[in-house]
mmCIF file of C-alpha atoms in Angstrom:
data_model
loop_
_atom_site.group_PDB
_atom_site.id
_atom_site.type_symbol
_atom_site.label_atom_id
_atom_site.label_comp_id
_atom_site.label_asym_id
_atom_site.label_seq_id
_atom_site.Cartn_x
_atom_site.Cartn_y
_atom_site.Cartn_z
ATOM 1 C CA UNK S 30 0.000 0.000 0.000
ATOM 2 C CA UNK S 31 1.340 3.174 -0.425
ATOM 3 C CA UNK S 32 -1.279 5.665 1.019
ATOM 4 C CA UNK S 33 -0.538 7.135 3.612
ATOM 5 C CA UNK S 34 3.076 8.259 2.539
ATOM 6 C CA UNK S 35 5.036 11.401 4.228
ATOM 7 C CA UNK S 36 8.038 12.921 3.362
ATOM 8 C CA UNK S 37 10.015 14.613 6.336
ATOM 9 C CA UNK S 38 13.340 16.534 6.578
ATOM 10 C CA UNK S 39 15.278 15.463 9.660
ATOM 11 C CA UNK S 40 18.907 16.602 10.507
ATOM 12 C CA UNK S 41 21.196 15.845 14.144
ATOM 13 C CA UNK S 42 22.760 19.191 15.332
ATOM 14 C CA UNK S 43 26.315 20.039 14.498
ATOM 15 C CA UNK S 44 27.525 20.211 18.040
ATOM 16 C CA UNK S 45 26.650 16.092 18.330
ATOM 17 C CA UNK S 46 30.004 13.654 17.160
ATOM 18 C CA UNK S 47 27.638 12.745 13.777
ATOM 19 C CA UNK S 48 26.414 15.602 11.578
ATOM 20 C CA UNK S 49 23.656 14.055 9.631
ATOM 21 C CA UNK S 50 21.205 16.029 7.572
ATOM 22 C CA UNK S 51 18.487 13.977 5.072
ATOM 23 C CA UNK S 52 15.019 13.857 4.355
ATOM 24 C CA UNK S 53 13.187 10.095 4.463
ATOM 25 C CA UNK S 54 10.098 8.931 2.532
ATOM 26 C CA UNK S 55 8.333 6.559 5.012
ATOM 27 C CA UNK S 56 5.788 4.060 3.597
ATOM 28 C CA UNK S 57 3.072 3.117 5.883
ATOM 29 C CA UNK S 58 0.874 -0.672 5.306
ATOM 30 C CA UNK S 59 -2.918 -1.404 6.149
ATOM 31 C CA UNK S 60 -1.403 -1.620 9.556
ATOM 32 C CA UNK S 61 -0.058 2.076 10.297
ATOM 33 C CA UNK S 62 3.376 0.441 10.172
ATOM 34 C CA UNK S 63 6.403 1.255 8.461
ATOM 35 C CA UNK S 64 6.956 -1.092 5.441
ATOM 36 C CA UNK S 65 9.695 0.742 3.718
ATOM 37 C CA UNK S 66 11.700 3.896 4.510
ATOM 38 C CA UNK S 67 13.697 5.426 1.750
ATOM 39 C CA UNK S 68 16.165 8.382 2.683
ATOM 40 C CA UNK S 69 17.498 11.419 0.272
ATOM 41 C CA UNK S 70 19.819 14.047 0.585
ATOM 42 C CA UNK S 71 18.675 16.920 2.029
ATOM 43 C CA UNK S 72 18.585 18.737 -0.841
ATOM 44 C CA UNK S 73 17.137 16.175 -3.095
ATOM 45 C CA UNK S 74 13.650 17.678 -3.178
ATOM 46 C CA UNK S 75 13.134 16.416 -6.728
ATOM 47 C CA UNK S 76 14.389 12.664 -5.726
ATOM 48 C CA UNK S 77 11.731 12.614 -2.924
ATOM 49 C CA UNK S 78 8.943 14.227 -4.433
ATOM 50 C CA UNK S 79 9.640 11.989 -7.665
ATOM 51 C CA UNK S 80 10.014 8.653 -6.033
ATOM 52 C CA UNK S 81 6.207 9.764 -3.985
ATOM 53 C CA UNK S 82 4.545 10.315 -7.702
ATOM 54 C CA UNK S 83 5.985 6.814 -8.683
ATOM 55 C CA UNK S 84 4.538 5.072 -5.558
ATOM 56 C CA UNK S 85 1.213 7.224 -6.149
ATOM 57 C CA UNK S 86 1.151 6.372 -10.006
ATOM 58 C CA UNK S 87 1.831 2.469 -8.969
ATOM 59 C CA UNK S 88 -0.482 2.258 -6.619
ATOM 60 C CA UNK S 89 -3.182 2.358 -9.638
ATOM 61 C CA UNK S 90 -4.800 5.401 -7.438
ATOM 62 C CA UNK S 91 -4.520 7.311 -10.144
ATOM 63 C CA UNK S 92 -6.697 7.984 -13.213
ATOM 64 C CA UNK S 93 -4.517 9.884 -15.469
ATOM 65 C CA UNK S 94 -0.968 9.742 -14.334
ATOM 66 C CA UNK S 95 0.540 10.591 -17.593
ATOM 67 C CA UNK S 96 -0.988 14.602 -16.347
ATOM 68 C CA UNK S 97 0.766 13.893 -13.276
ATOM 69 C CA UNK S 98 3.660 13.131 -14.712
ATOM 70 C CA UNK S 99 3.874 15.891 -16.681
ATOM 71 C CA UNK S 100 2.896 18.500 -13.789
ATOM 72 C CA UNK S 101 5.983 16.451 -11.306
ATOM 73 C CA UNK S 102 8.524 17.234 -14.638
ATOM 74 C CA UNK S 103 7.261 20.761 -14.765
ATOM 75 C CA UNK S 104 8.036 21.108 -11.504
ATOM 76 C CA UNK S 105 11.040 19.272 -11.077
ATOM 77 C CA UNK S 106 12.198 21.593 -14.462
ATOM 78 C CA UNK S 107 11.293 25.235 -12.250
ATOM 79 C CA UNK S 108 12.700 23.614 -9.208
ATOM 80 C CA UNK S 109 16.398 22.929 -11.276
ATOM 81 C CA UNK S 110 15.845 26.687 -12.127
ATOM 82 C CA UNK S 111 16.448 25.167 -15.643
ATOM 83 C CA UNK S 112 14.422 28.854 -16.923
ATOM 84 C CA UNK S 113 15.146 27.486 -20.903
ATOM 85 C CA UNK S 114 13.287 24.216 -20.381
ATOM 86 C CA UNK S 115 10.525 25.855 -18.384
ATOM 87 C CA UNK S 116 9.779 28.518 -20.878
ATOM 88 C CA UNK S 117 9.946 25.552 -23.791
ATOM 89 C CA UNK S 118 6.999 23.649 -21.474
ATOM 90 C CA UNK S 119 5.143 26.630 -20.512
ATOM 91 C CA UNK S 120 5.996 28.527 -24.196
ATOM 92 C CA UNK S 121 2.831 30.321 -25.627
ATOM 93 C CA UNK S 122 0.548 28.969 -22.428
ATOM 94 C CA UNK S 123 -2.278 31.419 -21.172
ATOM 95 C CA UNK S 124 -1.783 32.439 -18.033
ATOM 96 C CA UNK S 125 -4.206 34.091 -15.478
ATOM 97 C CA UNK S 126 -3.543 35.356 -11.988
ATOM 98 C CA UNK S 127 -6.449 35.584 -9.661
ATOM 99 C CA UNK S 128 -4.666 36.257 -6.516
ATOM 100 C CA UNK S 129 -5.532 39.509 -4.767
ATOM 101 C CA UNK S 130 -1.666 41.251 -4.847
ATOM 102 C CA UNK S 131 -1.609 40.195 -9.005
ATOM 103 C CA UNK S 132 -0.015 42.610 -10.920
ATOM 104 C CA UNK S 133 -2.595 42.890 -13.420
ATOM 105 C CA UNK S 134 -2.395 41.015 -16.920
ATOM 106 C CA UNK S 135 0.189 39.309 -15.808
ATOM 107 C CA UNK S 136 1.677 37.216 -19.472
ATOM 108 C CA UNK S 137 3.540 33.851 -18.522
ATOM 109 C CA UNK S 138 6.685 35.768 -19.574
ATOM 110 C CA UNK S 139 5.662 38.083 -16.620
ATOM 111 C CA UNK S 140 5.553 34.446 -14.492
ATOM 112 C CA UNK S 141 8.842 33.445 -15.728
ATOM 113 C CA UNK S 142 10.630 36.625 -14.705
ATOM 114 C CA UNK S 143 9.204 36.436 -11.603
ATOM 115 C CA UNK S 144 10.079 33.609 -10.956
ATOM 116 C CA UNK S 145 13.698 34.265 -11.938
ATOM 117 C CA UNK S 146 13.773 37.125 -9.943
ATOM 118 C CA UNK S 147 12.435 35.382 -6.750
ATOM 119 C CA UNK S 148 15.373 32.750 -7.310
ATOM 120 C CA UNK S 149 17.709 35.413 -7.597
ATOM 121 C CA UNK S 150 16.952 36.430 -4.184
ATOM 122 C CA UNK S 151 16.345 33.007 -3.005
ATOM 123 C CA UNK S 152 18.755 30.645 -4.083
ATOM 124 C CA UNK S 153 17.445 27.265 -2.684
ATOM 125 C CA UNK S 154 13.917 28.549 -4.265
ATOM 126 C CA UNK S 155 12.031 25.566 -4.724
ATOM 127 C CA UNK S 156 8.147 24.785 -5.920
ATOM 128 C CA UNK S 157 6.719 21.797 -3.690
ATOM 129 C CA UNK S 158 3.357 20.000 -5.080
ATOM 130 C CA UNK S 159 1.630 20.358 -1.412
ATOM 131 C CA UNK S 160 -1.938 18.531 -2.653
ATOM 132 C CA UNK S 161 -3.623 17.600 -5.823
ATOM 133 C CA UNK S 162 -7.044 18.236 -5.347
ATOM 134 C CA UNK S 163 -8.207 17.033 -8.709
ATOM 135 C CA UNK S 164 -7.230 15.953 -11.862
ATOM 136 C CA UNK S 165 -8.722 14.905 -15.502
ATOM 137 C CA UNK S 166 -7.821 13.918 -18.827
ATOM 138 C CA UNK S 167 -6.825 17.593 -19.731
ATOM 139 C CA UNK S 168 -4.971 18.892 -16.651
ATOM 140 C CA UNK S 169 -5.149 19.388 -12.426
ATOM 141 C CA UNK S 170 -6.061 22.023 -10.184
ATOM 142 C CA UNK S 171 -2.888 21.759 -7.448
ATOM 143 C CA UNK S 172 -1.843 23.581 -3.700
ATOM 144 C CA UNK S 173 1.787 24.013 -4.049
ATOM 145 C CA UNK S 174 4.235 26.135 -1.681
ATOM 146 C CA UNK S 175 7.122 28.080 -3.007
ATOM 147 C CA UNK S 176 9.864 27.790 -0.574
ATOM 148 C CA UNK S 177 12.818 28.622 -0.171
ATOM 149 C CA UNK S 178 15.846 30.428 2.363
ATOM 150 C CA UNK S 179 16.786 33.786 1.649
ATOM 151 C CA UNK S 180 21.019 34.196 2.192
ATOM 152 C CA UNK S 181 20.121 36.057 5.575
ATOM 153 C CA UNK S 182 18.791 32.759 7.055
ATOM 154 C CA UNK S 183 15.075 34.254 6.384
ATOM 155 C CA UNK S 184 13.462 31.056 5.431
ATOM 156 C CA UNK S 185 10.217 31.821 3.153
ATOM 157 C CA UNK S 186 7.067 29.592 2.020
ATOM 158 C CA UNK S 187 4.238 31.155 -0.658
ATOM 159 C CA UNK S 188 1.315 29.269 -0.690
ATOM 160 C CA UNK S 189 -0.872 29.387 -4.157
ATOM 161 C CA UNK S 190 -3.583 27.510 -5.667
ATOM 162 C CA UNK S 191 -2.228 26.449 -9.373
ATOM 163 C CA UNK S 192 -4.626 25.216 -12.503
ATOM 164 C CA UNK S 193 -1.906 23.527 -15.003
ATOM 165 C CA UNK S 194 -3.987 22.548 -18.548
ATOM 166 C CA UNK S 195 -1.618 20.365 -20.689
ATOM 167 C CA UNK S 196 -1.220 19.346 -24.021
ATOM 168 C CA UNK S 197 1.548 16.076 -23.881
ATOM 169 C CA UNK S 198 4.480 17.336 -21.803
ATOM 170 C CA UNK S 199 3.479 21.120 -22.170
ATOM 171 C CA UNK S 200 1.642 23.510 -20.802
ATOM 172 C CA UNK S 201 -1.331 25.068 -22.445
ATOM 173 C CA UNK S 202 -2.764 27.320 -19.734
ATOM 174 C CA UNK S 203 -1.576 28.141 -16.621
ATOM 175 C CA UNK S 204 -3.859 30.232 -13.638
ATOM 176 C CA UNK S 205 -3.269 31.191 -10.326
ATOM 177 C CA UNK S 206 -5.533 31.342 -7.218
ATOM 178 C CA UNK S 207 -4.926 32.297 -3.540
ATOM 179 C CA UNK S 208 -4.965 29.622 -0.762
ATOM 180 C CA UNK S 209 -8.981 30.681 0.312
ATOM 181 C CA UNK S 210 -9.865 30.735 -3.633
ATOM 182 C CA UNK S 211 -10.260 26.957 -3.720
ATOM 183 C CA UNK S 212 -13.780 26.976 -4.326
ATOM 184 C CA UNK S 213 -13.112 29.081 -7.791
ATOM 185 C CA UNK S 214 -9.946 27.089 -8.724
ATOM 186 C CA UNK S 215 -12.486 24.067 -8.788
ATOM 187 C CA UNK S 216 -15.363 25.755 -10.268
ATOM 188 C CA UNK S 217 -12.973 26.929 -12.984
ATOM 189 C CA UNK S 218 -11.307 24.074 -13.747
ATOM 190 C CA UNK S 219 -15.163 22.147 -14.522
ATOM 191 C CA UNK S 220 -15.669 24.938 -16.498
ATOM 192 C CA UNK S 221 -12.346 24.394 -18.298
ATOM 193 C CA UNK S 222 -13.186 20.480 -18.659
ATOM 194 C CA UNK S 223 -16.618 21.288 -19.830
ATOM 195 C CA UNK S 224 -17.247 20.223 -24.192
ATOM 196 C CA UNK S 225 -17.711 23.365 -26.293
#
């Protein structure tokens, strides 16, 4: 079984003999019991993250996992700050901010400096893939978390709402909702899925 699954960061303090820092992906059975504990680096975000969308696309859970396979590359793509490969999957995509602080029309060229300009300031800047609260034949509605640690120590964490539409590998549309706009990012996304 692998439902439930977490992934934790875990690290023993410097001032101990052992300096250990990793993060472990803990498989729990029908039981509530450990079956199978896999550990990362630390700063292998894209290792854990891709070995819990294997388990979750194995488990047969799934219903299209060839959109949630493309969603984990597009984020493991951001998350490498790879910015040519990103704007290559996200190249001519709509893109539509709903969030209350948007900047207006924002383009997805306006998303792609953004982001570049966040990771400029936040080196370890990272996108996590907190929830997928649903997902069809065309795309998913997600809650991710942009995290990161500024160089002062300042560690930061962005929460958003995402709607990813896809066409293969790339994405087609692209919009944006704040955490309490869950309700619309849902109601959108049937609308989205709806036939013309």
């Amino acid at each position: 079984m692998v439902d439930p699954s977490c992934c934790r960061r875990g690290h023993r303090h410097s001032h101990q003999p052992i300096a250990i820092e990793l993060m472990t992906l803990a498989e729990l059975d029908h039981d509530n019991l450990f079956s199978r504990t896999v550990f990362f680096d630390s700063d292998d975000i894209n290792g854990a993250f891709g070995e819990l969308t294997a388990r979750w696309i194995a488990s047969g859970d799934v219903a299209q996992p060839e959109i949630i396979e493309a969603a984990h590359e597009l984020f493991a793509v951001a998350n490498r700050h790879d910015w040519d490969a990103l704007a290559l999957l996200e190249a001519d995509a709509a893109h539509v901010n709903h969030r209350q602080l948007s900047f207006g029309d924002d383009t997805i060229v306006d998303h792609w400096s953004s982001l570049r300009m966040m990771a400029s300031l936040i080196p370890d800047l990272r996108v996590e893939l907190a929830e997928v609260l649903t997902h069809s034949t065309i795309g998913l509605v997600t809650k991710i978390a942009v995290r990161g640690t500024t160089p002062e120590g300042s560690a930061i964490e962005l929460p958003a709402i995402t709607l990813l539409l896809f066409e293969g590998p790339r994405v087609t549309r692209m919009e944006t909702f704040d955490v309490d706009q869950q309700d619309v990012a849902l109601a959108r996304f049937t609308e989205l899925n709806e036939p013309n």
